[in-house]
PDB file of C-alpha atoms in Angstrom:
ATOM      1  CA  MET A   1      64.867  47.398  -3.262  1.00  0.00           C
ATOM      2  CA  ALA A   2      63.237  44.044  -3.732  1.00  0.00           C
ATOM      3  CA  GLN A   3      60.416  43.896  -6.235  1.00  0.00           C
ATOM      4  CA  ARG A   4      57.068  42.585  -5.218  1.00  0.00           C
ATOM      5  CA  THR A   5      55.933  39.449  -6.889  1.00  0.00           C
ATOM      6  CA  PRO A   6      52.329  39.440  -7.678  1.00  0.00           C
ATOM      7  CA  SER A   7      52.103  35.616  -7.714  1.00  0.00           C
ATOM      8  CA  ALA A   8      50.049  35.326  -4.580  1.00  0.00           C
ATOM      9  CA  SER A   9      47.513  37.974  -5.628  1.00  0.00           C
ATOM     10  CA  ARG A  10      47.415  36.545  -9.242  1.00  0.00           C
ATOM     11  CA  THR A  11      46.884  33.072  -7.840  1.00  0.00           C
ATOM     12  CA  LYS A  12      44.065  34.281  -5.572  1.00  0.00           C
ATOM     13  CA  LYS A  13      42.295  36.052  -8.399  1.00  0.00           C
ATOM     14  CA  LYS A  14      42.753  33.160 -10.671  1.00  0.00           C
ATOM     15  CA  GLY A  15      41.207  30.749  -8.099  1.00  0.00           C
ATOM     16  CA  SER A  16      38.201  33.015  -7.530  1.00  0.00           C
ATOM     17  CA  ALA A  17      37.569  33.384 -11.154  1.00  0.00           C
ATOM     18  CA  THR A  18      37.792  29.497 -11.825  1.00  0.00           C
ATOM     19  CA  ALA A  19      35.733  28.311  -8.793  1.00  0.00           C
ATOM     20  CA  THR A  20      34.511  24.750  -9.206  1.00  0.00           C
ATOM     21  CA  PRO A  21      31.278  23.317  -7.815  1.00  0.00           C
ATOM     22  CA  LYS A  22      31.441  21.684  -4.516  1.00  0.00           C
ATOM     23  CA  GLN A  23      31.907  17.921  -4.571  1.00  0.00           C
ATOM     24  CA  VAL A  24      32.560  15.188  -2.141  1.00  0.00           C
ATOM     25  CA  ALA A  25      36.069  13.637  -2.532  1.00  0.00           C
ATOM     26  CA  ILE A  26      36.579   9.910  -2.595  1.00  0.00           C
ATOM     27  CA  GLU A  27      38.533   8.813   0.421  1.00  0.00           C
ATOM     28  CA  PRO A  28      40.699   5.696   0.029  1.00  0.00           C
ATOM     29  CA  CYS A  29      39.812   2.668   2.092  1.00  0.00           C
ATOM     30  CA  GLY A  30      43.118   2.548   3.886  1.00  0.00           C
ATOM     31  CA  ASP A  31      44.596   2.135   7.317  1.00  0.00           C
ATOM     32  CA  GLN A  32      42.772   5.257   8.610  1.00  0.00           C
ATOM     33  CA  ASP A  33      39.486   3.387   8.044  1.00  0.00           C
ATOM     34  CA  GLN A  34      40.557  -0.034   9.287  1.00  0.00           C
ATOM     35  CA  ASP A  35      42.244   0.805  12.652  1.00  0.00           C
ATOM     36  CA  VAL A  36      39.200   2.388  14.368  1.00  0.00           C
ATOM     37  CA  ASP A  37      37.454   1.352  17.501  1.00  0.00           C
ATOM     38  CA  GLY A  38      35.213   2.818  20.215  1.00  0.00           C
ATOM     39  CA  PRO A  39      33.167   5.897  19.516  1.00  0.00           C
ATOM     40  CA  GLN A  40      34.897   6.454  16.118  1.00  0.00           C
ATOM     41  CA  GLN A  41      33.796   2.962  14.959  1.00  0.00           C
ATOM     42  CA  ARG A  42      30.280   3.523  16.079  1.00  0.00           C
ATOM     43  CA  GLN A  43      30.326   6.763  14.139  1.00  0.00           C
ATOM     44  CA  LEU A  44      31.461   5.257  10.941  1.00  0.00           C
ATOM     45  CA  LEU A  45      29.207   2.131  11.040  1.00  0.00           C
ATOM     46  CA  PRO A  46      25.878   3.955  10.499  1.00  0.00           C
ATOM     47  CA  CYS A  47      27.528   5.659   7.498  1.00  0.00           C
ATOM     48  CA  GLY A  48      28.170   2.289   5.991  1.00  0.00           C
ATOM     49  CA  THR A  49      24.626   0.987   6.606  1.00  0.00           C
ATOM     50  CA  THR A  50      22.709   3.968   5.496  1.00  0.00           C
ATOM     51  CA  VAL A  51      24.828   4.970   2.503  1.00  0.00           C
ATOM     52  CA  TYR A  52      21.859   5.121   0.148  1.00  0.00           C
ATOM     53  CA  GLY A  53      19.736   7.505   2.337  1.00  0.00           C
ATOM     54  CA  HIS A  54      16.077   7.446   2.647  1.00  0.00           C
ATOM     55  CA  GLY A  55      13.472   7.881  -0.005  1.00  0.00           C
ATOM     56  CA  ASP A  56      11.762   6.039  -2.955  1.00  0.00           C
ATOM     57  CA  PHE A  57      13.882   2.829  -2.373  1.00  0.00           C
ATOM     58  CA  GLN A  58      12.369   2.255   1.057  1.00  0.00           C
ATOM     59  CA  ARG A  59       8.925   3.322   0.019  1.00  0.00           C
ATOM     60  CA  LEU A  60       8.912   0.850  -2.903  1.00  0.00           C
ATOM     61  CA  PHE A  61       9.846  -1.953  -0.501  1.00  0.00           C
ATOM     62  CA  CYS A  62       7.099  -0.899   1.877  1.00  0.00           C
ATOM     63  CA  CYS A  63       4.549  -0.983  -0.808  1.00  0.00           C
ATOM     64  CA  PHE A  64       5.608  -4.465  -1.886  1.00  0.00           C
ATOM     65  CA  VAL A  65       5.321  -5.724   1.687  1.00  0.00           C
ATOM     66  CA  ILE A  66       1.789  -4.123   1.888  1.00  0.00           C
ATOM     67  CA  LEU A  67       0.767  -5.809  -1.333  1.00  0.00           C
ATOM     68  CA  THR A  68       2.174  -9.128  -0.157  1.00  0.00           C
ATOM     69  CA  LEU A  69       0.137  -9.015   3.104  1.00  0.00           C
ATOM     70  CA  ILE A  70      -3.008  -7.975   1.007  1.00  0.00           C
ATOM     71  CA  VAL A  71      -2.610 -11.142  -1.067  1.00  0.00           C
ATOM     72  CA  LEU A  72      -1.939 -13.392   1.904  1.00  0.00           C
ATOM     73  CA  GLN A  73      -4.840 -12.093   3.815  1.00  0.00           C
ATOM     74  CA  CYS A  74      -7.128 -12.609   0.848  1.00  0.00           C
ATOM     75  CA  HIS A  75      -5.964 -16.177   0.638  1.00  0.00           C
ATOM     76  CA  SER A  76      -6.616 -16.757   4.291  1.00  0.00           C
ATOM     77  CA  GLN A  77     -10.120 -15.414   4.163  1.00  0.00           C
ATOM     78  CA  ALA A  78     -11.107 -16.986   0.870  1.00  0.00           C
ATOM     79  CA  THR A  79     -12.473 -20.252   2.312  1.00  0.00           C
ATOM     80  CA  SER A  80     -14.713 -18.576   4.942  1.00  0.00           C
ATOM     81  CA  LEU A  81     -16.227 -16.293   2.252  1.00  0.00           C
ATOM     82  CA  ILE A  82     -17.053 -18.948  -0.371  1.00  0.00           C
ATOM     83  CA  ALA A  83     -18.344 -21.360   2.217  1.00  0.00           C
ATOM     84  CA  ARG A  84     -21.448 -19.374   3.077  1.00  0.00           C
ATOM     85  CA  PRO A  85     -24.195 -21.145   5.160  1.00  0.00           C
ATOM     86  CA  VAL A  86     -26.810 -22.606   2.809  1.00  0.00           C
ATOM     87  CA  VAL A  87     -30.407 -21.630   3.361  1.00  0.00           C
ATOM     88  CA  HIS A  88     -32.166 -24.905   2.332  1.00  0.00           C
ATOM     89  CA  TRP A  89     -33.201 -27.508   4.913  1.00  0.00           C
ATOM     90  CA  TYR A  90     -30.983 -30.534   5.536  1.00  0.00           C
ATOM     91  CA  LYS A  91     -33.665 -32.700   6.924  1.00  0.00           C
ATOM     92  CA  PRO A  92     -37.346 -32.545   5.936  1.00  0.00           C
ATOM     93  CA  PRO A  93     -39.706 -31.284   8.701  1.00  0.00           C
ATOM     94  CA  SER A  94     -42.553 -33.490   9.958  1.00  0.00           C
ATOM     95  CA  LYS A  95     -45.119 -32.290   7.351  1.00  0.00           C
ATOM     96  CA  PHE A  96     -42.828 -33.539   4.581  1.00  0.00           C
ATOM     97  CA  ALA A  97     -41.822 -36.745   6.285  1.00  0.00           C
ATOM     98  CA  ASP A  98     -43.900 -38.910   3.817  1.00  0.00           C
ATOM     99  CA  LEU A  99     -41.902 -37.635   0.834  1.00  0.00           C
ATOM    100  CA  SER A 100     -39.229 -39.892  -0.658  1.00  0.00           C
ATOM    101  CA  THR A 101     -35.624 -38.860  -0.574  1.00  0.00           C
ATOM    102  CA  SER A 102     -35.376 -38.107  -4.214  1.00  0.00           C
ATOM    103  CA  ARG A 103     -38.598 -35.952  -4.095  1.00  0.00           C
ATOM    104  CA  TRP A 104     -37.418 -34.164  -0.960  1.00  0.00           C
ATOM    105  CA  LYS A 105     -34.044 -33.271  -2.583  1.00  0.00           C
ATOM    106  CA  ASN A 106     -35.756 -31.961  -5.643  1.00  0.00           C
ATOM    107  CA  PHE A 107     -38.203 -29.938  -3.487  1.00  0.00           C
ATOM    108  CA  GLY A 108     -35.940 -28.731  -0.649  1.00  0.00           C
ATOM    109  CA  ILE A 109     -32.623 -27.958  -2.468  1.00  0.00           C
ATOM    110  CA  PRO A 110     -32.838 -24.923  -4.708  1.00  0.00           C
ATOM    111  CA  LEU A 111     -31.591 -25.311  -8.247  1.00  0.00           C
ATOM    112  CA  ASP A 112     -31.483 -21.683  -9.291  1.00  0.00           C
ATOM    113  CA  ASP A 113     -28.439 -19.306  -9.046  1.00  0.00           C
ATOM    114  CA  PRO A 114     -28.529 -18.946  -5.237  1.00  0.00           C
ATOM    115  CA  ALA A 115     -27.765 -22.470  -4.911  1.00  0.00           C
ATOM    116  CA  SER A 116     -24.368 -22.053  -6.356  1.00  0.00           C
ATOM    117  CA  ALA A 117     -23.536 -19.095  -4.095  1.00  0.00           C
ATOM    118  CA  SER A 118     -21.685 -21.319  -1.639  1.00  0.00           C
ATOM    119  CA  CYS A 119     -19.261 -24.170  -2.058  1.00  0.00           C
ATOM    120  CA  ARG A 120     -21.192 -26.078   0.611  1.00  0.00           C
ATOM    121  CA  SER A 121     -23.845 -26.863  -1.871  1.00  0.00           C
ATOM    122  CA  PHE A 122     -21.439 -27.605  -4.664  1.00  0.00           C
ATOM    123  CA  TRP A 123     -19.352 -30.081  -2.532  1.00  0.00           C
ATOM    124  CA  ASN A 124     -22.294 -31.272  -0.430  1.00  0.00           C
ATOM    125  CA  LEU A 125     -20.584 -30.194   2.821  1.00  0.00           C
ATOM    126  CA  VAL A 126     -23.738 -30.348   4.842  1.00  0.00           C
ATOM    127  CA  CYS A 127     -25.065 -32.584   7.602  1.00  0.00           C
ATOM    128  CA  HIS A 128     -22.681 -35.487   8.274  1.00  0.00           C
ATOM    129  CA  ARG A 129     -20.130 -33.997   5.827  1.00  0.00           C
ATOM    130  CA  THR A 130     -19.684 -30.670   7.740  1.00  0.00           C
ATOM    131  CA  TRP A 131     -16.538 -31.903   9.294  1.00  0.00           C
ATOM    132  CA  LEU A 132     -14.868 -31.696   5.893  1.00  0.00           C
ATOM    133  CA  LEU A 133     -14.860 -27.861   6.324  1.00  0.00           C
ATOM    134  CA  THR A 134     -12.870 -28.189   9.603  1.00  0.00           C
ATOM    135  CA  LEU A 135     -10.636 -30.703   7.767  1.00  0.00           C
ATOM    136  CA  GLY A 136      -9.946 -28.053   5.120  1.00  0.00           C
ATOM    137  CA  ASN A 137      -9.040 -25.500   7.689  1.00  0.00           C
ATOM    138  CA  ALA A 138      -6.803 -27.849   9.444  1.00  0.00           C
ATOM    139  CA  VAL A 139      -4.913 -28.846   6.372  1.00  0.00           C
ATOM    140  CA  HIS A 140      -4.559 -25.102   5.309  1.00  0.00           C
ATOM    141  CA  MET A 141      -3.080 -24.260   8.716  1.00  0.00           C
ATOM    142  CA  SER A 142      -0.843 -27.379   8.963  1.00  0.00           C
ATOM    143  CA  GLY A 143       1.283 -26.064   6.061  1.00  0.00           C
ATOM    144  CA  ALA A 144       2.946 -23.634   8.399  1.00  0.00           C
ATOM    145  CA  LEU A 145       4.342 -26.487  10.427  1.00  0.00           C
ATOM    146  CA  PHE A 146       6.599 -27.554   7.659  1.00  0.00           C
ATOM    147  CA  VAL A 147       7.862 -24.205   6.451  1.00  0.00           C
ATOM    148  CA  VAL A 148       8.464 -22.054   9.457  1.00  0.00           C
ATOM    149  CA  PRO A 149      11.524 -24.005  10.774  1.00  0.00           C
ATOM    150  CA  VAL A 150      13.313 -23.983   7.496  1.00  0.00           C
ATOM    151  CA  ALA A 151      12.135 -20.674   5.949  1.00  0.00           C
ATOM    152  CA  GLY A 152      14.913 -18.769   7.737  1.00  0.00           C
ATOM    153  CA  CYS A 153      17.622 -21.281   7.012  1.00  0.00           C
ATOM    154  CA  MET A 154      16.807 -21.192   3.265  1.00  0.00           C
ATOM    155  CA  ALA A 155      16.813 -17.372   3.203  1.00  0.00           C
ATOM    156  CA  ASP A 156      20.266 -17.303   4.737  1.00  0.00           C
ATOM    157  CA  ALA A 157      21.641 -20.160   2.720  1.00  0.00           C
ATOM    158  CA  TYR A 158      20.186 -18.956  -0.667  1.00  0.00           C
ATOM    159  CA  ARG A 159      19.385 -15.540  -1.901  1.00  0.00           C
ATOM    160  CA  ARG A 160      16.407 -13.981  -0.131  1.00  0.00           C
ATOM    161  CA  LYS A 161      15.138 -12.560  -3.368  1.00  0.00           C
ATOM    162  CA  LEU A 162      15.262 -16.084  -4.957  1.00  0.00           C
ATOM    163  CA  VAL A 163      13.237 -17.526  -2.026  1.00  0.00           C
ATOM    164  CA  ILE A 164      10.694 -14.796  -2.361  1.00  0.00           C
ATOM    165  CA  ALA A 165      10.419 -15.112  -6.093  1.00  0.00           C
ATOM    166  CA  SER A 166       9.982 -18.895  -5.849  1.00  0.00           C
ATOM    167  CA  GLY A 167       7.335 -18.404  -3.285  1.00  0.00           C
ATOM    168  CA  VAL A 168       5.397 -16.069  -5.415  1.00  0.00           C
ATOM    169  CA  ALA A 169       5.652 -18.495  -8.415  1.00  0.00           C
ATOM    170  CA  VAL A 170       4.216 -21.342  -6.320  1.00  0.00           C
ATOM    171  CA  LEU A 171       1.575 -19.008  -4.949  1.00  0.00           C
ATOM    172  CA  LEU A 172       0.444 -18.162  -8.489  1.00  0.00           C
ATOM    173  CA  LEU A 173       0.403 -21.772  -9.499  1.00  0.00           C
ATOM    174  CA  SER A 174      -1.638 -22.831  -6.467  1.00  0.00           C
ATOM    175  CA  THR A 175      -3.930 -19.901  -7.110  1.00  0.00           C
ATOM    176  CA  LEU A 176      -4.591 -20.923 -10.591  1.00  0.00           C
ATOM    177  CA  GLY A 177      -5.160 -24.487  -9.435  1.00  0.00           C
ATOM    178  CA  THR A 178      -7.573 -23.353  -6.716  1.00  0.00           C
ATOM    179  CA  SER A 179      -9.555 -21.366  -9.307  1.00  0.00           C
ATOM    180  CA  PHE A 180      -9.931 -24.055 -11.915  1.00  0.00           C
ATOM    181  CA  THR A 181     -10.381 -27.156  -9.745  1.00  0.00           C
ATOM    182  CA  ARG A 182     -13.780 -28.424  -9.019  1.00  0.00           C
ATOM    183  CA  SER A 183     -12.648 -31.316  -6.855  1.00  0.00           C
ATOM    184  CA  TYR A 184     -12.595 -30.861  -3.055  1.00  0.00           C
ATOM    185  CA  ARG A 185      -9.562 -33.132  -2.643  1.00  0.00           C
ATOM    186  CA  LEU A 186      -7.506 -30.971  -5.211  1.00  0.00           C
ATOM    187  CA  HIS A 187      -8.882 -27.960  -3.390  1.00  0.00           C
ATOM    188  CA  LEU A 188      -7.352 -29.101  -0.211  1.00  0.00           C
ATOM    189  CA  VAL A 189      -3.997 -29.940  -1.813  1.00  0.00           C
ATOM    190  CA  THR A 190      -3.803 -26.475  -3.413  1.00  0.00           C
ATOM    191  CA  ARG A 191      -4.640 -24.716  -0.134  1.00  0.00           C
ATOM    192  CA  PHE A 192      -1.922 -26.792   1.551  1.00  0.00           C
ATOM    193  CA  LEU A 193       0.650 -25.570  -1.034  1.00  0.00           C
ATOM    194  CA  LEU A 194      -0.558 -22.096  -0.492  1.00  0.00           C
ATOM    195  CA  ARG A 195       0.035 -22.273   3.122  1.00  0.00           C
ATOM    196  CA  LEU A 196       3.524 -23.505   2.509  1.00  0.00           C
ATOM    197  CA  ARG A 197       4.513 -20.395   0.744  1.00  0.00           C
ATOM    198  CA  GLN A 198       2.522 -17.934   2.744  1.00  0.00           C
ATOM    199  CA  TYR A 199       4.746 -17.913   5.702  1.00  0.00           C
ATOM    200  CA  ARG A 200       7.836 -17.388   3.489  1.00  0.00           C
ATOM    201  CA  LEU A 201       6.201 -14.436   1.903  1.00  0.00           C
ATOM    202  CA  ARG A 202       4.886 -13.209   5.216  1.00  0.00           C
ATOM    203  CA  ASN A 203       8.293 -13.058   7.037  1.00  0.00           C
ATOM    204  CA  LEU A 204      11.068 -12.534   4.466  1.00  0.00           C
ATOM    205  CA  PRO A 205       9.703  -9.253   2.916  1.00  0.00           C
ATOM    206  CA  HIS A 206       9.586  -7.854   6.468  1.00  0.00           C
ATOM    207  CA  ILE A 207      13.149  -8.872   7.016  1.00  0.00           C
ATOM    208  CA  LEU A 208      14.234  -7.156   3.892  1.00  0.00           C
ATOM    209  CA  LEU A 209      12.285  -4.015   4.837  1.00  0.00           C
ATOM    210  CA  TYR A 210      13.870  -4.087   8.253  1.00  0.00           C
ATOM    211  CA  GLU A 211      17.409  -4.223   6.771  1.00  0.00           C
ATOM    212  CA  VAL A 212      16.942  -1.511   4.123  1.00  0.00           C
ATOM    213  CA  ALA A 213      15.123   0.974   6.296  1.00  0.00           C
ATOM    214  CA  PRO A 214      17.104   3.547   8.330  1.00  0.00           C
ATOM    215  CA  LEU A 215      17.131   3.108  12.029  1.00  0.00           C
ATOM    216  CA  THR A 216      14.857   6.128  12.643  1.00  0.00           C
ATOM    217  CA  TYR A 217      12.157   4.870  10.190  1.00  0.00           C
ATOM    218  CA  ARG A 218      12.149   1.144  10.951  1.00  0.00           C
ATOM    219  CA  VAL A 219       9.343   1.162  13.532  1.00  0.00           C
ATOM    220  CA  PHE A 220       7.181   3.319  11.086  1.00  0.00           C
ATOM    221  CA  TYR A 221       7.733   1.125   8.006  1.00  0.00           C
ATOM    222  CA  VAL A 222       7.227  -2.205   9.800  1.00  0.00           C
ATOM    223  CA  GLY A 223       4.196  -0.871  11.678  1.00  0.00           C
ATOM    224  CA  ILE A 224       2.530   0.650   8.528  1.00  0.00           C
ATOM    225  CA  SER A 225       3.101  -2.369   6.376  1.00  0.00           C
ATOM    226  CA  CYS A 226       1.811  -4.881   8.950  1.00  0.00           C
ATOM    227  CA  SER A 227      -1.427  -2.951   9.740  1.00  0.00           C
ATOM    228  CA  LEU A 228      -2.260  -1.300   6.521  1.00  0.00           C
ATOM    229  CA  GLY A 229      -2.516  -4.518   4.398  1.00  0.00           C
ATOM    230  CA  VAL A 230      -4.869  -6.271   6.708  1.00  0.00           C
ATOM    231  CA  LEU A 231      -7.007  -3.202   7.098  1.00  0.00           C
ATOM    232  CA  LEU A 232      -7.424  -2.773   3.330  1.00  0.00           C
ATOM    233  CA  VAL A 233      -8.436  -6.335   2.906  1.00  0.00           C
ATOM    234  CA  ASP A 234     -11.045  -6.304   5.711  1.00  0.00           C
ATOM    235  CA  VAL A 235     -12.585  -3.128   4.301  1.00  0.00           C
ATOM    236  CA  SER A 236     -12.430  -4.168   0.578  1.00  0.00           C
ATOM    237  CA  GLN A 237     -13.966  -7.643   1.221  1.00  0.00           C
ATOM    238  CA  MET A 238     -17.225  -6.192   2.744  1.00  0.00           C
ATOM    239  CA  LYS A 239     -18.590  -5.259  -0.859  1.00  0.00           C
ATOM    240  CA  PRO A 240     -17.768  -8.665  -2.635  1.00  0.00           C
ATOM    241  CA  ALA A 241     -19.391 -10.677   0.231  1.00  0.00           C
ATOM    242  CA  ALA A 242     -22.586  -8.651   0.042  1.00  0.00           C
ATOM    243  CA  PHE A 243     -23.275  -9.465  -3.608  1.00  0.00           C
ATOM    244  CA  PRO A 244     -24.916 -12.769  -4.523  1.00  0.00           C
ATOM    245  CA  LEU A 245     -22.086 -14.112  -6.659  1.00  0.00           C
ATOM    246  CA  SER A 246     -21.431 -17.710  -7.279  1.00  0.00           C
ATOM    247  CA  TRP A 247     -18.769 -19.141  -5.135  1.00  0.00           C
ATOM    248  CA  TYR A 248     -16.132 -19.732  -7.897  1.00  0.00           C
ATOM    249  CA  VAL A 249     -16.583 -16.161  -9.189  1.00  0.00           C
ATOM    250  CA  LEU A 250     -16.248 -14.819  -5.723  1.00  0.00           C
ATOM    251  CA  GLN A 251     -13.222 -16.860  -5.218  1.00  0.00           C
ATOM    252  CA  ASP A 252     -11.604 -15.429  -8.344  1.00  0.00           C
ATOM    253  CA  VAL A 253     -12.397 -11.920  -7.272  1.00  0.00           C
ATOM    254  CA  ILE A 254     -10.803 -12.487  -3.761  1.00  0.00           C
ATOM    255  CA  LEU A 255      -7.668 -14.136  -5.281  1.00  0.00           C
ATOM    256  CA  SER A 256      -7.150 -11.585  -8.093  1.00  0.00           C
ATOM    257  CA  PRO A 257      -4.535  -9.420  -6.164  1.00  0.00           C
ATOM    258  CA  THR A 258      -2.090 -12.310  -6.829  1.00  0.00           C
ATOM    259  CA  ALA A 259      -1.506 -11.065 -10.385  1.00  0.00           C
ATOM    260  CA  PRO A 260      -0.072  -7.697  -9.440  1.00  0.00           C
ATOM    261  CA  LEU A 261       2.119  -9.314  -6.839  1.00  0.00           C
ATOM    262  CA  VAL A 262       3.894 -11.302  -9.576  1.00  0.00           C
ATOM    263  CA  LEU A 263       4.764  -8.059 -11.317  1.00  0.00           C
ATOM    264  CA  ALA A 264       5.773  -6.360  -8.109  1.00  0.00           C
ATOM    265  CA  THR A 265       8.301  -9.051  -7.359  1.00  0.00           C
ATOM    266  CA  CYS A 266      10.417  -7.724 -10.218  1.00  0.00           C
ATOM    267  CA  THR A 267      11.045  -4.628  -8.162  1.00  0.00           C
ATOM    268  CA  VAL A 268      12.564  -6.455  -5.113  1.00  0.00           C
ATOM    269  CA  ARG A 269      16.266  -6.171  -4.590  1.00  0.00           C
ATOM    270  CA  GLU A 270      18.595  -8.162  -2.415  1.00  0.00           C
ATOM    271  CA  SER A 271      19.667  -6.785   0.964  1.00  0.00           C
ATOM    272  CA  PRO A 272      22.972  -4.969   0.600  1.00  0.00           C
ATOM    273  CA  ALA A 273      23.761  -5.794   4.397  1.00  0.00           C
ATOM    274  CA  TRP A 274      23.290  -9.483   3.736  1.00  0.00           C
ATOM    275  CA  LEU A 275      25.552  -9.324   0.619  1.00  0.00           C
ATOM    276  CA  LEU A 276      28.278  -7.605   2.633  1.00  0.00           C
ATOM    277  CA  VAL A 277      28.140 -10.235   5.256  1.00  0.00           C
ATOM    278  CA  LEU A 278      28.788 -12.858   2.559  1.00  0.00           C
ATOM    279  CA  SER A 279      31.612 -10.648   1.088  1.00  0.00           C
ATOM    280  CA  ARG A 280      29.761 -10.140  -2.194  1.00  0.00           C
ATOM    281  CA  VAL A 281      30.981  -6.532  -2.490  1.00  0.00           C
ATOM    282  CA  ASP A 282      30.343  -6.034  -6.147  1.00  0.00           C
ATOM    283  CA  GLU A 283      26.746  -7.045  -5.874  1.00  0.00           C
ATOM    284  CA  ALA A 284      26.134  -5.049  -2.804  1.00  0.00           C
ATOM    285  CA  GLU A 285      27.788  -2.017  -4.470  1.00  0.00           C
ATOM    286  CA  ALA A 286      25.501  -2.264  -7.487  1.00  0.00           C
ATOM    287  CA  ILE A 287      22.424  -2.347  -5.303  1.00  0.00           C
ATOM    288  CA  VAL A 288      23.525   0.446  -2.995  1.00  0.00           C
ATOM    289  CA  LEU A 289      24.362   2.699  -6.040  1.00  0.00           C
ATOM    290  CA  GLU A 290      20.862   1.932  -7.435  1.00  0.00           C
ATOM    291  CA  ALA A 291      19.264   2.772  -4.161  1.00  0.00           C
ATOM    292  CA  ALA A 292      21.424   5.961  -3.895  1.00  0.00           C
ATOM    293  CA  ARG A 293      20.154   7.005  -7.365  1.00  0.00           C
ATOM    294  CA  MET A 294      16.524   6.437  -6.383  1.00  0.00           C
ATOM    295  CA  ASN A 295      16.995   8.436  -3.097  1.00  0.00           C
ATOM    296  CA  ASP A 296      18.906  11.220  -4.747  1.00  0.00           C
ATOM    297  CA  VAL A 297      22.180  10.496  -2.972  1.00  0.00           C
ATOM    298  CA  HIS A 298      25.365  11.453  -4.680  1.00  0.00           C
ATOM    299  CA  ARG A 299      27.108   8.605  -6.280  1.00  0.00           C
ATOM    300  CA  VAL A 300      30.572   9.542  -4.870  1.00  0.00           C
ATOM    301  CA  THR A 301      29.167   9.741  -1.307  1.00  0.00           C
ATOM    302  CA  ALA A 302      27.704   6.182  -1.760  1.00  0.00           C
ATOM    303  CA  ARG A 303      30.958   4.819  -3.023  1.00  0.00           C
ATOM    304  CA  GLN A 304      32.972   6.328  -0.140  1.00  0.00           C
ATOM    305  CA  ALA A 305      30.530   5.027   2.553  1.00  0.00           C
ATOM    306  CA  ILE A 306      30.628   1.561   0.905  1.00  0.00           C
ATOM    307  CA  CYS A 307      34.371   1.502   1.292  1.00  0.00           C
ATOM    308  CA  ARG A 308      34.191   2.416   4.949  1.00  0.00           C
ATOM    309  CA  GLY A 309      31.435  -0.085   5.691  1.00  0.00           C
ATOM    310  CA  TYR A 310      33.348  -2.907   4.074  1.00  0.00           C
ATOM    311  CA  ALA A 311      36.479  -2.059   5.999  1.00  0.00           C
ATOM    312  CA  LEU A 312      34.657  -2.195   9.215  1.00  0.00           C
ATOM    313  CA  THR A 313      33.410  -5.743   8.531  1.00  0.00           C
TER     314      THR A 313
END
């Protein structure tokens, strides 16, 4: 009689006793991932674009976009808030018509603190010089004419993070120049430089947020970032405008959010999708793995999806 071999039963018991935790295996990027088309390709492609999942990585990008819009909205409304209408008379009434010009200026223009509450009095932007305020707004808005056509080309030709960082640097320098200058001509120059960088900082962060956000959350992230930043600025600027501050102090308060924006720029990462298009696989993999770590996605799963996404490109 043949003897029974307990190899199968022993193997089964041994396997049950030494059970290992469940892990995701790394699939090689071979022919089975390259020769795909139709529904199978459409099924693998989302896996390659959302390999890092959804979590803190996207929320951090959204907070950066909101902060960027807050800063840009503050810069856009700064001129209208510091150029308050002055309360003194421009032309003497009939009962003071016999006064000389110097005596009337000494009598009609206040010399106390309320006189410095508006840049109209400081730069004498009254009467026949009122058109200089309109000129300032025109110079500020004309900066967009030069940067909008080339902003997208520069973002595609160079790194988008580099373009954003350079824009924040110029924005900081222009803000410092606006705060310390007391010349209206230099004020117009700094406002023009501010507008040159504002459109880059308004569009490029939204492009990055659109690319890193999953498809199901794109509308939410773009919508909340566009609306929340403007709403917070409109609500927060009601209180500073109500206090009788001098115009240069009020200007510094309005432009103060620029400082945290410089620190927040250090958290910006390049778009992995843009890096993959340029075949910069190592850089894209490093960013994807960092995003996966922030979103609590397994490192092995992220590497596997990177391999599939690169094979489909």
